[in-house]
CSV table of C-alpha atoms and ligand atoms in Angstrom, one decimal:
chain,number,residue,atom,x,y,z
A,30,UNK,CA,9.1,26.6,-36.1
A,31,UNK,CA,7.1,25.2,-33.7
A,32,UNK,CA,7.7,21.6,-31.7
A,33,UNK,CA,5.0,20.3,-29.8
A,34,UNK,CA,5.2,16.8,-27.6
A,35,UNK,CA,3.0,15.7,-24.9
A,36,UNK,CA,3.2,13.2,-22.0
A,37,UNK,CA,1.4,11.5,-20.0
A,38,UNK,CA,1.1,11.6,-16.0
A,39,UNK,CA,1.1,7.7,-15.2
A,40,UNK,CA,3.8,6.9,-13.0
A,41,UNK,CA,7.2,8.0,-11.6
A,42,UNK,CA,9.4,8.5,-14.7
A,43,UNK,CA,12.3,6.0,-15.4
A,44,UNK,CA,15.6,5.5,-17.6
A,45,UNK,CA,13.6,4.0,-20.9
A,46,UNK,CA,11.5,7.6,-20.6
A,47,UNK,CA,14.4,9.4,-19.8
A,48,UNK,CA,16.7,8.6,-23.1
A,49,UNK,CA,14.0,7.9,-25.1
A,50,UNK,CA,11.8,10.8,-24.6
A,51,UNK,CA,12.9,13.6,-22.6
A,52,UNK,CA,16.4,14.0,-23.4
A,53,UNK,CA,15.4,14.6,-27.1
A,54,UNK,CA,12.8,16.9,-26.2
A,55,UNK,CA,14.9,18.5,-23.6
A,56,UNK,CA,17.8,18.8,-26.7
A,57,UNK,CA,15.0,20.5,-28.9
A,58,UNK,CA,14.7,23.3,-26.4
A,59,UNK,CA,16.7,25.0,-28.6
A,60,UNK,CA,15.9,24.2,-32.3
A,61,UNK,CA,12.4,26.6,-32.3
A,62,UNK,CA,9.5,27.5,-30.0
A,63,UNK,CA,8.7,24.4,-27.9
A,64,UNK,CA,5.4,23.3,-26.1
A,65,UNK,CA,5.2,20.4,-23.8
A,66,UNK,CA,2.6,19.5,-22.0
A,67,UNK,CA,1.7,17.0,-19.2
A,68,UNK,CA,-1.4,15.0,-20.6
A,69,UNK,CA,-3.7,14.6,-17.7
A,70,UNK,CA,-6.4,14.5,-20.1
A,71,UNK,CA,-5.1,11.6,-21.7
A,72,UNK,CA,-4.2,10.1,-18.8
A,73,UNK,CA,-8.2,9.6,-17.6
A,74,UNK,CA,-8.5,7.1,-20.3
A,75,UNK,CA,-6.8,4.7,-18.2
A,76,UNK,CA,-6.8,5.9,-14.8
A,77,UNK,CA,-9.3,7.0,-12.3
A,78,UNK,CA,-7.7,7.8,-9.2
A,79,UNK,CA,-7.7,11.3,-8.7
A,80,UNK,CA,-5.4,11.4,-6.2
A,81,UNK,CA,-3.1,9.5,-8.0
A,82,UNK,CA,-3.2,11.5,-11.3
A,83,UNK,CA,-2.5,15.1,-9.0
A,84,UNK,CA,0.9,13.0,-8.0
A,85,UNK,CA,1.8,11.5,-11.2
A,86,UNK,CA,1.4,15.1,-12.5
A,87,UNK,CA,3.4,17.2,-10.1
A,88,UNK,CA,5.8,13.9,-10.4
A,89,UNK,CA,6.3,14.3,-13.9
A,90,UNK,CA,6.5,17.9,-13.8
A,91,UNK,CA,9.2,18.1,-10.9
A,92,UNK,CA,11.6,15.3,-13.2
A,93,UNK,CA,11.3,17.0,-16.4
A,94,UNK,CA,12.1,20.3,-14.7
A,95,UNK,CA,14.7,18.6,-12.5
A,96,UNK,CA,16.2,16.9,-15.7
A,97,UNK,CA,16.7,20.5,-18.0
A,98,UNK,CA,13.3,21.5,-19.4
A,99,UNK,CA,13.7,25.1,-18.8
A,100,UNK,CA,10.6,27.2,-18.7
A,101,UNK,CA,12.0,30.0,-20.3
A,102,UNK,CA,13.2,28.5,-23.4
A,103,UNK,CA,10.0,26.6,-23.8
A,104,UNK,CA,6.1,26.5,-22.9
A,105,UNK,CA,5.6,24.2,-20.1
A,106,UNK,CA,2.6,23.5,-19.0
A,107,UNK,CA,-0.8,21.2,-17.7
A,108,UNK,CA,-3.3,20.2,-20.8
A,109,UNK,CA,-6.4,20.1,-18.8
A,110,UNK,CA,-5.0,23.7,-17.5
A,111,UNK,CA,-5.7,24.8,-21.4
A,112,UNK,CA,-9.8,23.7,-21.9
A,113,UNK,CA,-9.5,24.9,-25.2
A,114,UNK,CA,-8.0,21.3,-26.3
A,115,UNK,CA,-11.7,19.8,-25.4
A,116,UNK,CA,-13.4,22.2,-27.4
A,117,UNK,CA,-11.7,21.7,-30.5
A,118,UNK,CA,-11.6,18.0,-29.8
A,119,UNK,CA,-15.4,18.2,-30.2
A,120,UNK,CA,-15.1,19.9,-33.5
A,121,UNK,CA,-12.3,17.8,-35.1
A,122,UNK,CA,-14.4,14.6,-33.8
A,123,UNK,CA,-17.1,15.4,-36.1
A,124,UNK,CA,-14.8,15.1,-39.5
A,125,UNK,CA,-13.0,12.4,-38.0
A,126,UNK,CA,-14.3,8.9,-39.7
A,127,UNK,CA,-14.9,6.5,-37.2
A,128,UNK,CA,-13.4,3.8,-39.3
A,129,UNK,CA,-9.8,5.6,-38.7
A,130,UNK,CA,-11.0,5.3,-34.9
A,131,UNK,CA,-11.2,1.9,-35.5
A,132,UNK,CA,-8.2,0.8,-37.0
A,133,UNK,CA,-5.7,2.5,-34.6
A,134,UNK,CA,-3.6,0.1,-33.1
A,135,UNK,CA,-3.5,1.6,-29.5
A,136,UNK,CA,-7.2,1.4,-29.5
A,137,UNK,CA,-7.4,-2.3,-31.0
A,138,UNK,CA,-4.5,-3.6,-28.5
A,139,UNK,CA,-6.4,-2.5,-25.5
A,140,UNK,CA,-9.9,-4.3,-27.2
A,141,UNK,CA,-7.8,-7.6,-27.4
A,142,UNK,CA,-6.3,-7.8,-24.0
A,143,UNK,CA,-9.5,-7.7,-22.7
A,144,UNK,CA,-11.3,-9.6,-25.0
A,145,UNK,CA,-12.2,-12.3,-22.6
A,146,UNK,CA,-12.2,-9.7,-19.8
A,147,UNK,CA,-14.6,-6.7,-18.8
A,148,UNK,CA,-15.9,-5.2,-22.4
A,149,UNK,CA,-17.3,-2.1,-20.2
A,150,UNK,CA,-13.2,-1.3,-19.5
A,151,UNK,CA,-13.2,0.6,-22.8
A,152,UNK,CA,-14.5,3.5,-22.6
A,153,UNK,CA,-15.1,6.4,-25.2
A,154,UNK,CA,-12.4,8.3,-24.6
A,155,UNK,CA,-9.6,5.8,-25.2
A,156,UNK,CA,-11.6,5.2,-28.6
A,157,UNK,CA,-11.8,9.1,-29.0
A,158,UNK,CA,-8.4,9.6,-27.8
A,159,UNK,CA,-6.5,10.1,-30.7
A,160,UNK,CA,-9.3,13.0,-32.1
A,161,UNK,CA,-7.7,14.8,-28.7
A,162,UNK,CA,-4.3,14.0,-29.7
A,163,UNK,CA,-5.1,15.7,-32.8
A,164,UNK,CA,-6.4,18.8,-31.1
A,165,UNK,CA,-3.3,18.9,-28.8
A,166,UNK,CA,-0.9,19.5,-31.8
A,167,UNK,CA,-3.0,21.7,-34.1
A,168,UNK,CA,-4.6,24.2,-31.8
A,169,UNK,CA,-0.8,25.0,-31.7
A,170,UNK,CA,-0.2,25.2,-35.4
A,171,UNK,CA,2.6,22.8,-34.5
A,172,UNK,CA,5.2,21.6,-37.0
A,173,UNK,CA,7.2,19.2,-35.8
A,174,UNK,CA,5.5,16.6,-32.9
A,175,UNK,CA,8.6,14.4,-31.7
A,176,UNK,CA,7.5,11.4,-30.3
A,177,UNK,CA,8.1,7.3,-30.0
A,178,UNK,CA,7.1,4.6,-32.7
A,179,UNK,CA,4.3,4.2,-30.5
A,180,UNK,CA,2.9,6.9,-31.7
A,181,UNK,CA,3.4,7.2,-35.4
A,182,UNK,CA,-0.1,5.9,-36.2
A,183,UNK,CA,-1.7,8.8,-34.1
A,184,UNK,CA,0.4,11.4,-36.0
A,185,UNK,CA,-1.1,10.0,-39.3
A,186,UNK,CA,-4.8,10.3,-37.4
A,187,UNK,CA,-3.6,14.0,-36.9
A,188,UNK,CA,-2.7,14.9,-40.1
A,189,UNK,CA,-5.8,13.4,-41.6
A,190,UNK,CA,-7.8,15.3,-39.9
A,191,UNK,CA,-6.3,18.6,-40.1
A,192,UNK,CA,-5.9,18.0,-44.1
A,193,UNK,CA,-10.0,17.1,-43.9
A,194,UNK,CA,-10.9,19.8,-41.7
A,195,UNK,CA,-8.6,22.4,-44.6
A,196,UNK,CA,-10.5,20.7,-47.6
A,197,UNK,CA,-14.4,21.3,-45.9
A,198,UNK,CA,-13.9,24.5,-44.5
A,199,UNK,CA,-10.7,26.3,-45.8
A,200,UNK,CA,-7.1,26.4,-44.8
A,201,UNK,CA,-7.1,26.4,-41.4
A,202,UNK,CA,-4.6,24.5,-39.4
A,203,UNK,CA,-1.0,23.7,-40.2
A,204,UNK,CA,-0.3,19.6,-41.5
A,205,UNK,CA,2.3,18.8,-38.9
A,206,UNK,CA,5.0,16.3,-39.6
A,207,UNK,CA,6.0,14.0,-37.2
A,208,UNK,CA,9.5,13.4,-36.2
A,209,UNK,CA,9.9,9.5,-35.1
A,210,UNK,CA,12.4,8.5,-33.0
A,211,UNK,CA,13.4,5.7,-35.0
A,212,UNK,CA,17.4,5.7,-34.0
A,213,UNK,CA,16.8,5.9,-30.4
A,214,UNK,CA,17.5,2.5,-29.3
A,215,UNK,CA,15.0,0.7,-26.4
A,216,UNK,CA,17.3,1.0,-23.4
A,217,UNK,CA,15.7,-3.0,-21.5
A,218,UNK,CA,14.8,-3.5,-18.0
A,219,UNK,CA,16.3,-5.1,-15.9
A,220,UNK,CA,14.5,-8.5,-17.1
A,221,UNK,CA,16.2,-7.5,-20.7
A,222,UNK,CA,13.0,-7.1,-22.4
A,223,UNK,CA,11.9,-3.1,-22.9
A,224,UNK,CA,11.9,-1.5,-20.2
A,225,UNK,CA,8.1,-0.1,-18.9
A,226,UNK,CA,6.0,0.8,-16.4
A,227,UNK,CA,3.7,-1.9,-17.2
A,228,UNK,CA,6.4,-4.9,-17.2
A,229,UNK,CA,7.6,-3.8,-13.6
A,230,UNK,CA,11.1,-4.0,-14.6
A,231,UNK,CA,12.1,-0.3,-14.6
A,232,UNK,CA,14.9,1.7,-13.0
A,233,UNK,CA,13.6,5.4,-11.8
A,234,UNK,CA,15.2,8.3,-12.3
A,235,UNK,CA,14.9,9.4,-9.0
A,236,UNK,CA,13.9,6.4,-6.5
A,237,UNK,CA,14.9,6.1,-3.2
A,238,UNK,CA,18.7,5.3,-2.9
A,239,UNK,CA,18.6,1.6,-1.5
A,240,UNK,CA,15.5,0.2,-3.5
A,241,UNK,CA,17.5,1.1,-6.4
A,242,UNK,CA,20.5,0.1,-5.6
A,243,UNK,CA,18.9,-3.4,-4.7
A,244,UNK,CA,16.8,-3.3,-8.4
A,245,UNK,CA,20.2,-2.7,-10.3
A,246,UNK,CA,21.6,-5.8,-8.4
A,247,UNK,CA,19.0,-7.9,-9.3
A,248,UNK,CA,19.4,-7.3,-13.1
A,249,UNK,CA,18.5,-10.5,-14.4
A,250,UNK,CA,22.2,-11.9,-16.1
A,251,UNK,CA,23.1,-15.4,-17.1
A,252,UNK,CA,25.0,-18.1,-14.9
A,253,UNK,CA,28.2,-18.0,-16.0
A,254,UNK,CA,31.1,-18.0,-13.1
A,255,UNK,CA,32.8,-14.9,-13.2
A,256,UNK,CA,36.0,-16.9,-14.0
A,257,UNK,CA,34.7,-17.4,-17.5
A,258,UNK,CA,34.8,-15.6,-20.7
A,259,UNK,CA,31.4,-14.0,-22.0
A,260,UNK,CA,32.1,-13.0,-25.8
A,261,UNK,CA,28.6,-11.3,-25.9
A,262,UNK,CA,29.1,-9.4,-23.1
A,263,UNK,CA,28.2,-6.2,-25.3
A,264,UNK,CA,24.4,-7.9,-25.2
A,265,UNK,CA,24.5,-8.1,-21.6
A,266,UNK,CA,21.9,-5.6,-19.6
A,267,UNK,CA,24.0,-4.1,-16.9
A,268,UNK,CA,26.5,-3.2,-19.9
A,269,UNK,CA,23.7,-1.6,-22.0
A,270,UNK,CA,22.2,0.8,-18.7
A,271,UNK,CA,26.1,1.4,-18.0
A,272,UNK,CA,26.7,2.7,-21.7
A,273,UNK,CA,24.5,5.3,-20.8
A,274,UNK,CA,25.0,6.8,-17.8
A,275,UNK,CA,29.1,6.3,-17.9
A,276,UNK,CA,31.8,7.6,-20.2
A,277,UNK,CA,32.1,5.8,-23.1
A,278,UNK,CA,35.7,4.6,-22.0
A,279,UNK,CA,34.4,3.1,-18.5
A,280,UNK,CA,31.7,1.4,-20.2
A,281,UNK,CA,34.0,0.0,-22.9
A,282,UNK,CA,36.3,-1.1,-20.0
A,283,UNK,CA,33.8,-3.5,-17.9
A,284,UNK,CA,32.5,-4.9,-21.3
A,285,UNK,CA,36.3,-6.2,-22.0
A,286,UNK,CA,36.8,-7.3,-18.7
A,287,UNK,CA,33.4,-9.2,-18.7
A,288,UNK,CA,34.8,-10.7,-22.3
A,289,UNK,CA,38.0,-11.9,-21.6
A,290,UNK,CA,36.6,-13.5,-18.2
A,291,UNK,CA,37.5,-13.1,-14.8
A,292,UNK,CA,35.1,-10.7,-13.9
A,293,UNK,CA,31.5,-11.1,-11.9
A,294,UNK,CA,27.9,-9.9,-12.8
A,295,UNK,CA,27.8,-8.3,-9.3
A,296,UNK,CA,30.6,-6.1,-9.8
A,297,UNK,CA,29.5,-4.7,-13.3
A,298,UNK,CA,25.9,-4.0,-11.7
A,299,UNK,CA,27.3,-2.6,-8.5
A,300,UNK,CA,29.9,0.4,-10.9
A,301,UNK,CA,26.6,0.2,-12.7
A,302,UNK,CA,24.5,1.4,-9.4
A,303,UNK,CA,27.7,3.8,-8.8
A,304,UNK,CA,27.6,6.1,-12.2
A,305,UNK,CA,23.6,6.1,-12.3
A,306,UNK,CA,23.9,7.9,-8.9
A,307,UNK,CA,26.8,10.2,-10.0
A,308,UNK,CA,24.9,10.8,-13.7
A,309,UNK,CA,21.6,12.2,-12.0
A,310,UNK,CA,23.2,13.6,-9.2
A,311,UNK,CA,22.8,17.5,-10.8
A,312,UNK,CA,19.1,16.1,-11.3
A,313,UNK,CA,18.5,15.2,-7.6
A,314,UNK,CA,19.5,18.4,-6.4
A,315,UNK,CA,17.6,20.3,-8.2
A,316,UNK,CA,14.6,18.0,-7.9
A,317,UNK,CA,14.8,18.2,-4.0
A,318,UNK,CA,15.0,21.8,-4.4
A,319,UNK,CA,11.8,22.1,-6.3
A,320,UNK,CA,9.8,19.5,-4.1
A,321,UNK,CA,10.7,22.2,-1.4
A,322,UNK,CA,8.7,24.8,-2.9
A,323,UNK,CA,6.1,23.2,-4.9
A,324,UNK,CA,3.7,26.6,-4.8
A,325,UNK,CA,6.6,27.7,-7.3
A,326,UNK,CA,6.2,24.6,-9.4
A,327,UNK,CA,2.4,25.2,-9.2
A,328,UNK,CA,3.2,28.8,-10.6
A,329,UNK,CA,5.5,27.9,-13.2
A,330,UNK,CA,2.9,25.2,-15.1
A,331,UNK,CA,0.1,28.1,-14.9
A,332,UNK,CA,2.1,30.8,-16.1
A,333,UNK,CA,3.2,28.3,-19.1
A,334,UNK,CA,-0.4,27.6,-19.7
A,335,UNK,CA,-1.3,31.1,-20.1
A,336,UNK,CA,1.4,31.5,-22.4
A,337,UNK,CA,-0.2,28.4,-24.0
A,338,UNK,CA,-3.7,29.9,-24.1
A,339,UNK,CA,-2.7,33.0,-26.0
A,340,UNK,CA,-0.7,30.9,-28.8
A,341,UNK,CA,-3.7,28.4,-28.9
A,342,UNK,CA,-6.6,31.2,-28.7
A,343,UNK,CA,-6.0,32.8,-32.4
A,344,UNK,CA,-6.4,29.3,-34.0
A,345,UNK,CA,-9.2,28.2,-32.4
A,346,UNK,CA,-11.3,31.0,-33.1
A,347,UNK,CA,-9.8,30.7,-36.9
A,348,UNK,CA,-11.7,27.2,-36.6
A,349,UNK,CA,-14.6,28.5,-35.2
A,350,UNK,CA,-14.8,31.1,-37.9
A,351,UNK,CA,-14.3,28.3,-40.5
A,352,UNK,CA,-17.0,26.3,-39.2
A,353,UNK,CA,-19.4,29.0,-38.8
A,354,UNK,CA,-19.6,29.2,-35.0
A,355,UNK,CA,-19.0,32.5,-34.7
B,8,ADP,P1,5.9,3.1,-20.4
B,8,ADP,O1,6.2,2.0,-21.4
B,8,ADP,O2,6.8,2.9,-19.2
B,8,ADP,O3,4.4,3.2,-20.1
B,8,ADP,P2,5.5,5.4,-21.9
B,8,ADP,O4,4.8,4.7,-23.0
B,8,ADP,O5,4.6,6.3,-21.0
B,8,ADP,O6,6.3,4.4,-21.0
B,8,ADP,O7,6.7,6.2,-22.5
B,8,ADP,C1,6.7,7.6,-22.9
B,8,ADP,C2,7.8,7.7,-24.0
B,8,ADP,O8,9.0,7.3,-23.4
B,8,ADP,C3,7.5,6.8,-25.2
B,8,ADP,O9,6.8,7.4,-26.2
B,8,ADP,C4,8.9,6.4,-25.6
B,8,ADP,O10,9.4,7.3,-26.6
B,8,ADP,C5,9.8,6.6,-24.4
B,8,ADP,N1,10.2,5.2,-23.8
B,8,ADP,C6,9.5,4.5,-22.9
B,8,ADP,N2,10.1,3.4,-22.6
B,8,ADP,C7,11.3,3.4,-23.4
B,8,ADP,C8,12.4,2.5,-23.5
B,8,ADP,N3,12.5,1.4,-22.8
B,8,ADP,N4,13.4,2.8,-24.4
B,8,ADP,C9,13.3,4.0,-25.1
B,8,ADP,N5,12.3,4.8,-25.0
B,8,ADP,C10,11.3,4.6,-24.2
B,9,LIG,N1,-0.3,9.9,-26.6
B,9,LIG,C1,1.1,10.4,-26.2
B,9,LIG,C2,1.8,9.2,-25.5
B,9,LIG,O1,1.1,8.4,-24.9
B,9,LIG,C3,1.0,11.6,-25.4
B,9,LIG,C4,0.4,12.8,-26.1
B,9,LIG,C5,-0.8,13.3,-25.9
B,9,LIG,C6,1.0,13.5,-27.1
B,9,LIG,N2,-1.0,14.4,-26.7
B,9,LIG,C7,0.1,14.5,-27.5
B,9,LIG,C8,2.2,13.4,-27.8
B,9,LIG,C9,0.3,15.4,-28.6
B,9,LIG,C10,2.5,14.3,-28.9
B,9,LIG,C11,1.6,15.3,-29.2
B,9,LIG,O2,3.0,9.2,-25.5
């Protein structure tokens, strides 16, 4: 079985990414043959500072690697470091409807916050990106694509196309299914809405030690005196983030202090600063260690992506055959 997930290089990663996205992908490891990928392709849709993107890449690489993605229990690698995507991009485009373009969300989201903006913002590849999506998973004859909500209505876009590309030119590429993480609840920033790069209101995994500190005690939190009791302290943000990065029975322990009263904000959010540096701890290590010797990192992605090439090389020239390129 093959699992296949991608991500994107845009920004340092942070505790919303981390329990949503890369623990699940780091716990699939195990369940079949796994290829991630960092999706600097993608990424050009939105950004276009090259410097930036080489960071945001090596940054992304050096936390998934620091977190547990093990490159040899899985394929690890850099899309743009695998061309082939492109090329079969091209060839899926041209049995991709544009109306199915059209209606994807993402794409229509982006249109309408800058409707009264700069048109010329959207460019062809954020309409087109979805047709590379598409190319990511099947070149791989991928079965299982794990990913967030976010991205159910691109899996659909996927499979559509593989199932049109089958019916005009024969069985060629594998239908994947997706695998939604529905159950994974949104783990909020520290405003309480969802935590994300875009709202500004994220906690890194790996930030420097006093900015952190100083963005965990400024979680935003009601005005209750401490001496109060706060019945809905299980709804309260710095009891959310602590339910995941301390034991159960810690976590269980501030939310009953906070609800029988007699207990501050400040001194939830401060044990709260405490386990989040004892819970990546490991992570930090190891991350330091690979920022010391980043021409091994550099080594690592290109030996995944030629491990990549040779899984992704058979199928493509299948399509090729199909389409009577070759
Ligand atoms: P951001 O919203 O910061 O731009 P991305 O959209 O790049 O994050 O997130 C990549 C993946 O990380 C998403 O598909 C989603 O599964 C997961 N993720 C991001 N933020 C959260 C969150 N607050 N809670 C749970 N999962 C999240
Ligand atoms: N679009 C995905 C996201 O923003 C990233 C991605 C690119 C991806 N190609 C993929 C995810 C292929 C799964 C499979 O999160």
């Amino acid at each position: 079985m093959r699992i296949l997930t991608g991500i994107q290089p845009s920004g340092a990663l942070h505790l919303g990414n981390y329990f949503g996205a890369m623990l699940p992908a780091i716990g699939l490891q195990n369940e079949g043959e796994a290829f991630y990928f960092i999706a600097d392709y993608h990424s050009m849709t939105s950004l276009t500072d090259a410097r930036l993107r080489r960071q945001y890449t090596l940054d992304v690489a050096l936390d998934f690697l620091a977190c547990g993605l093990d490159p040899a229990r899985c394929i690890f690698w850099k899309q743009s470091d695998t061309p082939e995507h492109t090329e079969l991009a091209w060839i899926l485009s041209t049995v991709t409807p544009m109306g199915l373009l059209e209606r994807c969300h993402s794409y229509k989201d982006k249109i309408a916050r800058l409707a009264d903006g700069d048109a010329g913002a959207v460019n062809h590849g954020l309409f087109a990106y979805p047709v590379l999506m598409a190319a990511d998973i099947l070149l791989y004859g991928s079965h299982i694509v794990p990913v967030g909500k976010d991205q159910k209505q691109h899996l659909e876009v996927t499979r559509d196309i593989a199932i049109k590309f089958n019916l005009l030119y024969g069985e060629t590429f594998v239908v994947p299914e997706p695998r939604i993480r529905e159950e994974v609840a949104l783990v909020p920033g520290t405003d309480g809405q969802k935590m994300s790069k875009s709202y500004g209101n994220t906690i890194e995994l790996f930030g420097d030690e006093k900015a952190i500190r100083k963005k965990i005690m400024a979680i935003q939190t009601d005005s209750r005196l401490p001496a109060e009791p706060k019945p809905d302290a299980g709804k309260n943000n710095a009891i959310q983030l602590l339910k995941l990065v301390a034991p159960a029975a810690v976590a269980a322990e501030w939310e009953e202090k906070l609800r029988i009263g007699g207990t501050g904000y400040g001194d939830v959010k401060k044990a709260l600063f405490a386990h989040y540096w004892d819970y990546f701890a490991p992570a930090r290590q190891r991350r330091a260690e690979l920022a010391s010797d980043l021409d091994h990192v550099h080594a690592l992605l290109r030996s995944g992506a030629e491990r990549a090439r040779t899984a992704a090389r058979p199928i493509l020239t299948r399509a090729r055959e199909a389409a009577g390129l070759t």
